[in-house]
CSV table of C-alpha atoms in Angstrom, one decimal:
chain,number,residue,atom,x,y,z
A,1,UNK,CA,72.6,139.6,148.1
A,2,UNK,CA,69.2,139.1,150.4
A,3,UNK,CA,68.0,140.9,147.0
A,4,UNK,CA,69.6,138.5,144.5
A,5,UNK,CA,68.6,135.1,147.0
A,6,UNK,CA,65.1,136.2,146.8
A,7,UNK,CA,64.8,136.6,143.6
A,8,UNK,CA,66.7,133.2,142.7
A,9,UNK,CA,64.6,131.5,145.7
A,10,UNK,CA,61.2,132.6,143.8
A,11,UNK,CA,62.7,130.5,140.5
A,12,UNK,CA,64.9,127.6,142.3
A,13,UNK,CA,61.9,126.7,144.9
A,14,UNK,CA,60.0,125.3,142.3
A,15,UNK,CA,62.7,123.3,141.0
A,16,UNK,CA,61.7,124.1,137.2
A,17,UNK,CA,65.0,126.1,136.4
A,18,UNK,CA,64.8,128.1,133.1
A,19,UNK,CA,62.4,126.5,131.2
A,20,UNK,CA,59.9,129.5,130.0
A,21,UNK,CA,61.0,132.2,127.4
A,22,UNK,CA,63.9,131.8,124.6
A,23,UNK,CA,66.5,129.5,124.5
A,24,UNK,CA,70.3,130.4,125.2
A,25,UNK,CA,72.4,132.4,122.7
A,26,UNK,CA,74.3,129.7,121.4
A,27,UNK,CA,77.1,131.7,120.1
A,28,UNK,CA,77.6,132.4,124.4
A,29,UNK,CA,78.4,128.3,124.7
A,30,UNK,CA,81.9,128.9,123.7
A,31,UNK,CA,82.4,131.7,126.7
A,32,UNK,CA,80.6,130.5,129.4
A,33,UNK,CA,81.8,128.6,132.1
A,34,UNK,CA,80.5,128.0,135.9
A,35,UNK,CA,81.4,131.1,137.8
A,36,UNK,CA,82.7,129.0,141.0
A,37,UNK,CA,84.5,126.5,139.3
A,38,UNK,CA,85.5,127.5,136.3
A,39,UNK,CA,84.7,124.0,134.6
A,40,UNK,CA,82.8,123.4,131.6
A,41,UNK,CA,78.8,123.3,131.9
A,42,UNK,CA,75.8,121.5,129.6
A,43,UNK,CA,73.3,123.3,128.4
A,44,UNK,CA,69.9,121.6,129.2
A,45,UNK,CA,67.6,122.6,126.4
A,46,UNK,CA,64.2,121.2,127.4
A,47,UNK,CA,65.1,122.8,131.2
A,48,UNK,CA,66.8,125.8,129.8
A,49,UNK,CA,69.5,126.0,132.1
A,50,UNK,CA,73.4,125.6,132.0
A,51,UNK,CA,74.0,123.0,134.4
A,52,UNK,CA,77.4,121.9,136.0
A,53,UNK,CA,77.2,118.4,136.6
A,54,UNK,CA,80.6,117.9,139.0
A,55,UNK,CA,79.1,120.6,141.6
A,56,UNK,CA,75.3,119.2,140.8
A,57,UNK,CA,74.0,122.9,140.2
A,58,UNK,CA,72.3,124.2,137.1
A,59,UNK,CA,71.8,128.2,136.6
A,60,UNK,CA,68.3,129.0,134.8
A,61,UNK,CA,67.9,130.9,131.3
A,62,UNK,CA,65.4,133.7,131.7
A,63,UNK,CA,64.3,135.5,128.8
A,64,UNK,CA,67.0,134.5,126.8
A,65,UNK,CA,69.9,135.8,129.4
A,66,UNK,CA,72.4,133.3,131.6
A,67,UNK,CA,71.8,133.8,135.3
A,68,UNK,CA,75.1,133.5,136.5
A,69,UNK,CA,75.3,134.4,139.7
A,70,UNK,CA,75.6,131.5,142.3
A,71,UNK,CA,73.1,132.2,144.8
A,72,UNK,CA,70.8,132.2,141.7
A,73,UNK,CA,72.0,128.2,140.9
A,74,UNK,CA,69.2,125.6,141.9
A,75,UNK,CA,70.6,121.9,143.3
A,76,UNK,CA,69.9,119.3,140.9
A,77,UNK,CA,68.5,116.5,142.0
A,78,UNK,CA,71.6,114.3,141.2
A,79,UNK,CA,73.4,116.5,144.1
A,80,UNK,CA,70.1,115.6,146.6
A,81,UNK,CA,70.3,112.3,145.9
A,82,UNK,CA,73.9,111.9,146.4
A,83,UNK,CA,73.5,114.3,149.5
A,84,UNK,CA,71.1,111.8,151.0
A,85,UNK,CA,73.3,109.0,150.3
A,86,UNK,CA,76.0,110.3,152.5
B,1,UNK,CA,92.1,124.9,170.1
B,2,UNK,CA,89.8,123.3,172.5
B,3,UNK,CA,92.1,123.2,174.9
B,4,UNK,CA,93.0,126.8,174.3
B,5,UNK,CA,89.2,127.4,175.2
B,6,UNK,CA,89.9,125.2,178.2
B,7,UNK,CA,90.1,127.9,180.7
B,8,UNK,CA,87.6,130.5,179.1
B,9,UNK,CA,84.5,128.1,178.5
B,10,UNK,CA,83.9,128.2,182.1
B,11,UNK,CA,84.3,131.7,182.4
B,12,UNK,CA,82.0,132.2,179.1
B,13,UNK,CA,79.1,129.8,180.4
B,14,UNK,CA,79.0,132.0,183.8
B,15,UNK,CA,78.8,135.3,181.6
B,16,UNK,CA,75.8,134.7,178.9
B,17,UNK,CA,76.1,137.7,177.4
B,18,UNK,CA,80.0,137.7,177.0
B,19,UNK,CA,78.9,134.4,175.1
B,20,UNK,CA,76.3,136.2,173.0
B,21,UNK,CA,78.4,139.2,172.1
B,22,UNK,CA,81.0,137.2,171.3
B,23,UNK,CA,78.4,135.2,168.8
B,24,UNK,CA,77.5,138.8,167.7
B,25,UNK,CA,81.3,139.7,166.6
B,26,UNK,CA,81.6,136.4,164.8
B,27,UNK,CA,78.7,136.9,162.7
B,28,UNK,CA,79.2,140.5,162.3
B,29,UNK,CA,83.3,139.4,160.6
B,30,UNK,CA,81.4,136.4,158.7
B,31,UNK,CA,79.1,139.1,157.0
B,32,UNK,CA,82.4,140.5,155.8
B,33,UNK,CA,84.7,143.2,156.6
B,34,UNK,CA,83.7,147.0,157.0
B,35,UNK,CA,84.1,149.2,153.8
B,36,UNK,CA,82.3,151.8,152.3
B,37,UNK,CA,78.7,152.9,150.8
B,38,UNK,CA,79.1,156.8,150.0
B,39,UNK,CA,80.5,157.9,153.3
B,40,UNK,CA,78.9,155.5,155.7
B,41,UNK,CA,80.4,152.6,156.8
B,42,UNK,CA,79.3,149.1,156.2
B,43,UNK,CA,79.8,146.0,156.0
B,44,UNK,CA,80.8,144.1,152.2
B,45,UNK,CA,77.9,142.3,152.1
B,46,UNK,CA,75.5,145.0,153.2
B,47,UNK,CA,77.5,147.3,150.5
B,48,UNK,CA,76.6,145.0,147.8
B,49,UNK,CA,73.2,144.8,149.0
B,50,UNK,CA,72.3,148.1,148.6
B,51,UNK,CA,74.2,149.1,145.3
B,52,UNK,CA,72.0,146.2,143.9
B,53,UNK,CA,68.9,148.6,145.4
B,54,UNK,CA,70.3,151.8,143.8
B,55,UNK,CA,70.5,150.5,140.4
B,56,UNK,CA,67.8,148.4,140.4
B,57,UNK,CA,65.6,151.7,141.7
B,58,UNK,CA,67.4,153.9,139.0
B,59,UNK,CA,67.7,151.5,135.8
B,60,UNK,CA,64.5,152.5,133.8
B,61,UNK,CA,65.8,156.3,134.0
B,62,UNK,CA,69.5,156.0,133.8
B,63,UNK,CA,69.8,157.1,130.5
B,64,UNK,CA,67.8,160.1,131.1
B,65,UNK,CA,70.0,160.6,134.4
B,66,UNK,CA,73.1,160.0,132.8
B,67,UNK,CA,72.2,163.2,130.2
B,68,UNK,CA,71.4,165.1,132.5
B,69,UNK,CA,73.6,165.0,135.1
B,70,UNK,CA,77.1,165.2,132.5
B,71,UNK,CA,74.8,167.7,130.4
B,72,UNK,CA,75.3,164.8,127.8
B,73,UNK,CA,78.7,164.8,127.9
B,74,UNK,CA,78.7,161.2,129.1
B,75,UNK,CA,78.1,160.5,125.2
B,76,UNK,CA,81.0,161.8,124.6
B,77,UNK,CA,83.8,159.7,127.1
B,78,UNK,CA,81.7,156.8,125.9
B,79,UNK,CA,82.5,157.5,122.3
B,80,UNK,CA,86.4,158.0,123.0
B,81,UNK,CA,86.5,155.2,125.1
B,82,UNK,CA,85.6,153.2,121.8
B,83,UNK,CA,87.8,155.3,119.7
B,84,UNK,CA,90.7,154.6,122.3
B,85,UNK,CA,89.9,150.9,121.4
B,86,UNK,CA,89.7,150.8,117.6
B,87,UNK,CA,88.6,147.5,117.6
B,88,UNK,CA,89.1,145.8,114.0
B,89,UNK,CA,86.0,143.2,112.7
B,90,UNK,CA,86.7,140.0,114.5
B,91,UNK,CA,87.1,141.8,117.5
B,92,UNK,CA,85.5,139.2,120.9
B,93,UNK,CA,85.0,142.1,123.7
B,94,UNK,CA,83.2,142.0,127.0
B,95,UNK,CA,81.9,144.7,128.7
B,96,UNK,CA,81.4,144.1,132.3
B,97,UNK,CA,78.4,146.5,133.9
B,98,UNK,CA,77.8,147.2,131.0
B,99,UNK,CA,73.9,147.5,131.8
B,100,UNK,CA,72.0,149.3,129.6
B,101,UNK,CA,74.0,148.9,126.6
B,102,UNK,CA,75.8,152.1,125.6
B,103,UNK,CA,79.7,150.8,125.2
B,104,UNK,CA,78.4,147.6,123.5
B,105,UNK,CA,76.2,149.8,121.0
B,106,UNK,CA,79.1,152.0,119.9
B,107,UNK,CA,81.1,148.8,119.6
B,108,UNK,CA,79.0,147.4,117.3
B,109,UNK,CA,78.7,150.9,115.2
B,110,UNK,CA,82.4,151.0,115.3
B,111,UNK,CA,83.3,147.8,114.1
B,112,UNK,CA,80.4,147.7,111.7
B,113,UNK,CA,81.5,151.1,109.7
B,114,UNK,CA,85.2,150.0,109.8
B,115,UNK,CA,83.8,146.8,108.0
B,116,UNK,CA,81.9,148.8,105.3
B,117,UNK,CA,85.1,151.0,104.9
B,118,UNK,CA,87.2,147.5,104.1
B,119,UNK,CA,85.0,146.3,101.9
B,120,UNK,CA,84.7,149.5,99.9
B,121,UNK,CA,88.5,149.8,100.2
B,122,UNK,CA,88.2,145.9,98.5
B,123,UNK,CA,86.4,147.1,95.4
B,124,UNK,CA,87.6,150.0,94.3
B,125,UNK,CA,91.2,148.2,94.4
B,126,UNK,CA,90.1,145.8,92.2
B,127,UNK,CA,89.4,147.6,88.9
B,128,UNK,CA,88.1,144.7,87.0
B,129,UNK,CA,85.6,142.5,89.2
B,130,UNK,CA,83.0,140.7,87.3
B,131,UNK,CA,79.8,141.1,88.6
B,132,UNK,CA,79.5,137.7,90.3
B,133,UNK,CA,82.5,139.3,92.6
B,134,UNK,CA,81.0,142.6,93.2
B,135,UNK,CA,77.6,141.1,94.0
B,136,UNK,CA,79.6,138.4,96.1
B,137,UNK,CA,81.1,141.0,98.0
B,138,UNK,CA,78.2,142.8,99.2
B,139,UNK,CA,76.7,139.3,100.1
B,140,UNK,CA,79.8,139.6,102.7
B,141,UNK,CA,78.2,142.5,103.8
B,142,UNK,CA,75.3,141.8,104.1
B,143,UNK,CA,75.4,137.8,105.8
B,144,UNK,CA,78.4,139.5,108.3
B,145,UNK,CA,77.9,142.7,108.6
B,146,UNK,CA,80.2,142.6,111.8
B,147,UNK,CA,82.3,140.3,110.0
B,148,UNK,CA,82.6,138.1,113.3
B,149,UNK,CA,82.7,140.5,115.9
B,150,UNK,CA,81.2,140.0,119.1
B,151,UNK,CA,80.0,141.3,122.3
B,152,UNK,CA,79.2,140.0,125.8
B,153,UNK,CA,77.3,142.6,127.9
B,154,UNK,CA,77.9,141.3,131.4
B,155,UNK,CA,75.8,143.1,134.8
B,156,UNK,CA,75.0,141.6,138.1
B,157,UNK,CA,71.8,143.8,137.7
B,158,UNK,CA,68.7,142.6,136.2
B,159,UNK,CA,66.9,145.2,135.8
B,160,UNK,CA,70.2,147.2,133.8
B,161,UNK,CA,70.1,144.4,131.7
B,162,UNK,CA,66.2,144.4,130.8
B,163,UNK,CA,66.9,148.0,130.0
B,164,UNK,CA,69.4,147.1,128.0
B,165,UNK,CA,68.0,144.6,126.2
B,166,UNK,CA,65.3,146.7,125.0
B,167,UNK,CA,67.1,149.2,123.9
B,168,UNK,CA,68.8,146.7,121.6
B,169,UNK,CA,65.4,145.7,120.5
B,170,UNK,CA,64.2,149.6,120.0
B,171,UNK,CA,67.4,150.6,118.1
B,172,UNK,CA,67.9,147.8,115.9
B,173,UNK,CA,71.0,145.7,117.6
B,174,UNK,CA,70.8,141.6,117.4
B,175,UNK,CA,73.6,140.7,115.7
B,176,UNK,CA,76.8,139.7,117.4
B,177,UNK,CA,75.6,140.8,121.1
B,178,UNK,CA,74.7,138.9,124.2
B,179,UNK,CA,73.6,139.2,127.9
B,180,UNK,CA,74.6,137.3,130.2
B,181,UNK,CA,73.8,138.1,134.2
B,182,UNK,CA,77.2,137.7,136.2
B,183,UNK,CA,79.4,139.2,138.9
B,184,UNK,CA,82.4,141.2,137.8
B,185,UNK,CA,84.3,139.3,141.2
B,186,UNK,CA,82.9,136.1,139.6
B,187,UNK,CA,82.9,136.4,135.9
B,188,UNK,CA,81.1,133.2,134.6
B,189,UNK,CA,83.6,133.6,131.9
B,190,UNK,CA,86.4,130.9,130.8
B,191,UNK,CA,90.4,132.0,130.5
B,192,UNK,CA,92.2,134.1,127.5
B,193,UNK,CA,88.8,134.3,125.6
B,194,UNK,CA,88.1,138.0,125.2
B,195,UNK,CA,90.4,140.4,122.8
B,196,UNK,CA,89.0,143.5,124.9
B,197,UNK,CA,87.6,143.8,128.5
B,198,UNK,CA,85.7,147.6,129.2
B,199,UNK,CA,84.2,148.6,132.6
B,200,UNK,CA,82.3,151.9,132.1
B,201,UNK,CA,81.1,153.6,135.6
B,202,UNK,CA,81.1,149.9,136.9
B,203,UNK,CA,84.1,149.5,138.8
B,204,UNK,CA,83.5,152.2,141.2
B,205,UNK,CA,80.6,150.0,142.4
B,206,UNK,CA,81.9,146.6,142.8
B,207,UNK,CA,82.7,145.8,146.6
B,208,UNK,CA,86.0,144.0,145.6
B,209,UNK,CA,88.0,146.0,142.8
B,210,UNK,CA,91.0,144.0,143.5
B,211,UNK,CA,88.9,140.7,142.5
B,212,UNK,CA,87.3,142.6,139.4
B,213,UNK,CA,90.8,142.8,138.2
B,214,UNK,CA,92.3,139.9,138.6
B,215,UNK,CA,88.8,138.3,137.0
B,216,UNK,CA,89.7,141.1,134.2
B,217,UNK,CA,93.0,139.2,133.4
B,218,UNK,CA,92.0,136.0,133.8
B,219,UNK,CA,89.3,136.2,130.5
B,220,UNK,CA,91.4,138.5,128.6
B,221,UNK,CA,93.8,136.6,125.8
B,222,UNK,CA,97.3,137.1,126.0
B,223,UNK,CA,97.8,140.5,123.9
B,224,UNK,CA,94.5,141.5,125.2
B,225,UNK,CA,93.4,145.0,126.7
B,226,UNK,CA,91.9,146.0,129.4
B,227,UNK,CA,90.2,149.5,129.3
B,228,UNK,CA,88.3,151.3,132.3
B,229,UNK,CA,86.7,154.2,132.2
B,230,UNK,CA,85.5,155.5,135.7
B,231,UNK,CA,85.0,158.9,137.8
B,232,UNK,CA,88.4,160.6,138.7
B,233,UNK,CA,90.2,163.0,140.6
B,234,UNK,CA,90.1,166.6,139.7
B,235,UNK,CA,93.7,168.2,140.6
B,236,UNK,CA,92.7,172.0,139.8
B,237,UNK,CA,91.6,173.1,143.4
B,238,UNK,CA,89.2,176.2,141.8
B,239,UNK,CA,87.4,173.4,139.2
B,240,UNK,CA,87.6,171.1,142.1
B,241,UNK,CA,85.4,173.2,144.1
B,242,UNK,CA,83.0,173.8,141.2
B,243,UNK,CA,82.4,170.4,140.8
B,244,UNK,CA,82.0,169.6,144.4
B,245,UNK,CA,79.4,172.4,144.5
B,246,UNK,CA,77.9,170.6,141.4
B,247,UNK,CA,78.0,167.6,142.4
B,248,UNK,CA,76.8,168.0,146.3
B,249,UNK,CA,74.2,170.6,145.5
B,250,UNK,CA,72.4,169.6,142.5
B,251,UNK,CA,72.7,166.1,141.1
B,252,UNK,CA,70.7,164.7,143.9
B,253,UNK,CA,68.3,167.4,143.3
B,254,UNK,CA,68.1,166.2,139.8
B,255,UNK,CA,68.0,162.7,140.9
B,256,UNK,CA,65.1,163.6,143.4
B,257,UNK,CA,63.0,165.7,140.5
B,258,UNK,CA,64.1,162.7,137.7
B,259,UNK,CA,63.8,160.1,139.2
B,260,UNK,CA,62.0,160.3,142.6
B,261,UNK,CA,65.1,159.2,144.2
B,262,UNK,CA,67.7,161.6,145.9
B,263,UNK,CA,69.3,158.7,147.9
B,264,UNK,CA,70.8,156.8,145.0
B,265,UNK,CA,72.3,159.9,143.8
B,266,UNK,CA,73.5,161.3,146.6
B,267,UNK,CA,75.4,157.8,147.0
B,268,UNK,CA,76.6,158.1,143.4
B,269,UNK,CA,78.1,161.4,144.4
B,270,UNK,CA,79.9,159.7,147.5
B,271,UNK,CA,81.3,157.2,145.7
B,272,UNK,CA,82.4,158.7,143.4
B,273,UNK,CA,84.7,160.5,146.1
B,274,UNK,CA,85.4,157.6,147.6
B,275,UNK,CA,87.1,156.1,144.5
B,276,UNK,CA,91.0,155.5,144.1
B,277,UNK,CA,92.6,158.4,142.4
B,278,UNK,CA,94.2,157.4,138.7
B,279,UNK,CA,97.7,156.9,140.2
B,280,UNK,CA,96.5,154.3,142.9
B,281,UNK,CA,94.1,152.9,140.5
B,282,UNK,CA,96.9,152.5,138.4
B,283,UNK,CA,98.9,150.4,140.9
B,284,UNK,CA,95.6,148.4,141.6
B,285,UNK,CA,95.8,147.6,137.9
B,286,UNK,CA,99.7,146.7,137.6
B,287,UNK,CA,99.0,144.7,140.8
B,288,UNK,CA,96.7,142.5,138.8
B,289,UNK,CA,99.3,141.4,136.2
B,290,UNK,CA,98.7,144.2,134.0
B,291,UNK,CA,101.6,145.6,131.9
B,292,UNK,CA,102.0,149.1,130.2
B,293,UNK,CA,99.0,150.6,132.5
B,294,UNK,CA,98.3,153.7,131.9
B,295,UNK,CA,95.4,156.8,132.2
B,296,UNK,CA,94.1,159.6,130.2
B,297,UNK,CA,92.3,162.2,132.0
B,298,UNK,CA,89.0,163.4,130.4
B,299,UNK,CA,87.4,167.0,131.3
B,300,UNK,CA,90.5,167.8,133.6
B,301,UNK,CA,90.3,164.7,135.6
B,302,UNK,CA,86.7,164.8,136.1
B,303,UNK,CA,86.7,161.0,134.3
B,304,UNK,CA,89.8,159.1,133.3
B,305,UNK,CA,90.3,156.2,130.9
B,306,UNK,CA,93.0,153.7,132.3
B,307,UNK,CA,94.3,151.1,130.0
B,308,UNK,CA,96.7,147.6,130.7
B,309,UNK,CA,97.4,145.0,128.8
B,310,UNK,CA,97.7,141.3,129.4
B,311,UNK,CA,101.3,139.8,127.8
């Protein structure tokens, strides 16, 4: 997991998401789903990442392939905003 | 519960390290409870930790590994495992750990050649085709050469899946296969969607088999079928001892001289010991909602296929 949060620190920090390489399989859009809630997500073309709006987390495309895994999920800054709200 | 503490906080804050080892316990339960990693003891989060290290140390040689280790027999589970699930074109399947590739390739072959067949079945039946049919049929062919089959190759391993995805690139495979990075415990995968769900040599490594499963059912459609194909139990007590001796004695020395790495097989060799046997596999599976479960031993029990459908 240290592993996995490194790895998805080194993308998230810089708050870009995807963005560089290929775009998503489209044919995966019917499948895919956020792995904590289960609920629908939008794919962000431009960013290149699936993003859940309800949970205000998106999870980055790289190369081509999902990253899934929820350490890996970067806040958006809809969730920051509402965070500082609070 | 503050009031519970009432009498003990005073007690605590005379006795800092009572206070500190107690602080020690509670993080050592919120990293998880104890299991295993080969025959050490560890906690579930350290577990999954270093499984991600072995795989991620042994993922540009594992097919290498993998032949020579099973003397290439590995090939040939793989291929029955396929065989066992006779998918028809059309066919969604997800293969979970699937890494590098090898249960999503033969799918693909599979489904590809039983689509060829169909379609030659399609002409000969119909004696008199004009051409405009016959060269309208091999436009199916050639436009959906899976006719709508497809395959999610699902690994919480990156570097199983870069393998994997260029091996695809090497051999040829595009059409009708995907990679998505996810966690068998936590598929990223919506309900009743898949016709098939495989695990090859995967389940043995996840931390929380009971939540694999129960993940398995929820993505599988109703009628769909789960197939896992994993390390076994060998019952014979003289080929038991052979393939201990095997096993203990020279697959980390092959890992060592392969792959630089005697460590990551020498836990591959633990755990694979550590594993449920088929009947309490079994049980594991029927636990999850599975109905009709059962196994086929391969080589003697050396590997078994276990099989359950979702109703």
């Amino acid at each position: 997991a240290a592993a996995l949060r490194r790895a998805a620190g080194s993308r998230g920090a810089g708050g870009q998401g995807g963005g560089q390489g290929p775009g998503l399989e489209p044919s995966l859009l019917r499948f895919l789903v956020c792995p904590l809630s289960k609920r629908p997500l939008r794919y962000d073309e431009s960013a290149n990442e699936l993003v859940n709006e309800e949970l205000g987390i998106a999870y980055p495309v790289i190369d081509g392939i999902p990253n899934m895994i929820p350490e890996a999920a970067r806040r958006t800054q809809k969730q920051a905003e509402a965070v500082k709200e609070t | 519960a503050a009031a519970g503490l009432g009498p003990a906080r005073p007690f605590l804050a005379r006795r800092p390290g009572a206070l500190r080892a107690l602080l020690g316990l509670a993080r050592g339960l919120a990293a998880g409870p104890q299991t295993h990693f080969g025959f050490q003891n560890v906690s579930e989060e350290e577990r999954r930790e270093k499984i991600y290290q072995v795989f991620e140390n042994v993922a540009e040689k594992y097919d290498v590994m993998n032949d020579s280790m099973t003397l290439g027999i590995h090939r040939v589970w793989k291929d029955i495992l396929v065989h066992k699930m006779n998918p028809s074109p059309g066919t969604l399947l997800v293969d979970v750990a699937g890494g590098t590739g090898d249960i999503a390739f033969r799918f693909i072959n599979y489904v590809r050649s039983v689509r060829e067949r169909q379609l030659q079945q399609k002409l000969k039946r119909h004696q008199n085709l004009s051409w405009q049919e016959i060269s309208k049929s091999y436009e199916e062919e050639r436009v959906k050469p899976l006719g709508d089959s497809q395959v999610v190759v699902c690994d919480i391993n990156k570097e199983m899946l870069k393998v994997g995805k260029q091996r695809a690139q090497h051999l040829g495979y595009s059409e009708g296969l995907s990679w998505v990075l996810g966690n068998a415990e936590e598929l990223p995968f919506d309900d009743d969607k898949f016709d098939v769900y495989t695990i090859a040599f995967g389940i043995r490594n996840v931390t929380r088999i009971d939540l694999a499963l129960q993940e398995a059912y929820r993505v599988l459609k109703p009628g769909g079928r789960f197939l896992c194909l994993e390390f076994s139990h060998v019952s014979n007590p003289l080929l038991s001892r052979l393939y201990d001796l095997y096993s203990f004695q020279v697959i980390p020395v092959l890992g060592e001289i392969i792959a630089g790495d005697w460590k990551s097989y020498q836990y591959l060799v633990e755990s694979i010991r550590r594993f449920p046997p088929q009947e309490e596999l079994k049980e594991m599976i029927e636990d999850a909602g599975f109905f009709k479960v059962d196994y086929q031993n391969l080589s003697s029990g050396i590997v078994a296929i276990h099989s359950g459908f979702k109703l």
